[in-house]
Coordinates of C-alpha atoms in Angstrom, one line a residue:
X1098 CA 74.2 105.5 127.2
X1099 CA 75.2 106.3 123.7
X1100 CA 75.7 103.7 121.0
X1101 CA 77.6 104.9 118.0
X1102 CA 78.6 103.1 114.8
X1103 CA 82.2 101.8 114.7
X1104 CA 84.7 103.4 112.5
X1105 CA 85.1 101.6 109.1
X1106 CA 88.3 99.8 108.4
X1107 CA 90.5 101.2 105.6
X1108 CA 91.0 97.9 103.7
X1109 CA 93.1 97.7 100.6
X1110 CA 93.1 94.1 99.4
X1111 CA 92.3 93.9 95.7
X1112 CA 89.0 92.3 94.8
X1113 CA 90.6 89.8 92.3
X1114 CA 94.0 88.0 92.3
X1115 CA 95.4 85.4 90.0
X1116 CA 97.5 82.4 91.0
X1117 CA 101.0 82.6 89.4
X1118 CA 102.8 79.7 87.7
X1119 CA 103.5 78.1 91.1
X1120 CA 99.8 78.0 92.0
X1121 CA 100.5 79.9 95.2
X1122 CA 99.2 83.2 96.5
X1123 CA 100.2 84.5 99.9
X1124 CA 98.1 87.3 101.4
X1125 CA 98.5 89.1 104.6
X1126 CA 95.4 91.2 105.5
X1127 CA 97.0 92.8 108.5
X1128 CA 99.4 94.8 106.4
X1129 CA 96.6 96.5 104.7
X1130 CA 94.8 97.8 107.8
X1131 CA 95.7 101.1 109.5
X1132 CA 94.7 100.4 113.1
X1133 CA 96.3 99.7 116.5
X1134 CA 93.3 97.6 117.7
X1135 CA 93.5 93.8 118.2
X1136 CA 91.8 92.3 115.2
X1137 CA 90.4 88.9 114.4
X1138 CA 90.5 87.4 110.9
X1139 CA 88.5 84.7 109.2
X1140 CA 89.1 83.5 105.7
X1141 CA 86.5 81.3 104.0
X1142 CA 86.0 80.0 100.4
X1143 CA 83.4 78.3 98.3
X1144 CA 85.4 75.0 98.5
X1145 CA 85.4 74.7 102.3
X1146 CA 88.7 76.6 103.0
X1147 CA 88.6 78.1 106.5
X1148 CA 91.4 79.8 108.4
X1149 CA 91.5 82.2 111.4
X1150 CA 94.7 84.1 110.7
X1151 CA 95.6 87.4 108.9
X1152 CA 98.0 85.5 106.7
X1153 CA 96.9 82.8 104.2
X1154 CA 98.6 80.7 101.5
X1155 CA 96.1 80.0 98.7
X1156 CA 96.8 77.2 96.3
X1157 CA 93.4 76.6 94.6
X1158 CA 91.3 78.9 92.5
X1159 CA 88.0 80.0 94.0
X1160 CA 86.1 82.7 95.7
X1161 CA 87.6 83.7 99.0
X1162 CA 86.1 86.0 101.6
X1163 CA 87.8 87.6 104.6
X1164 CA 86.0 88.9 107.6
X1165 CA 87.9 91.3 110.0
X1166 CA 86.5 92.2 113.3
X1167 CA 87.7 93.8 116.5
X1168 CA 86.9 92.9 120.1
X1169 CA 83.5 94.7 119.8
X1170 CA 82.5 92.5 116.9

């Protein structure tokens, strides 16, 4: 059998965002991906935030990381 590397995602979220005067930031990672595959999203932060959706509402400053994977991992 042949094992090949998966195609990289084209991901266009900015690396830094600032909370506005309402201390709210809504992000939707799915709008930035050009793929028809089923994808799984995991958001995590340095303050314990954890969410498994493409959309998040952030209300606290911090370092947030998103992991996106398909059914192959």
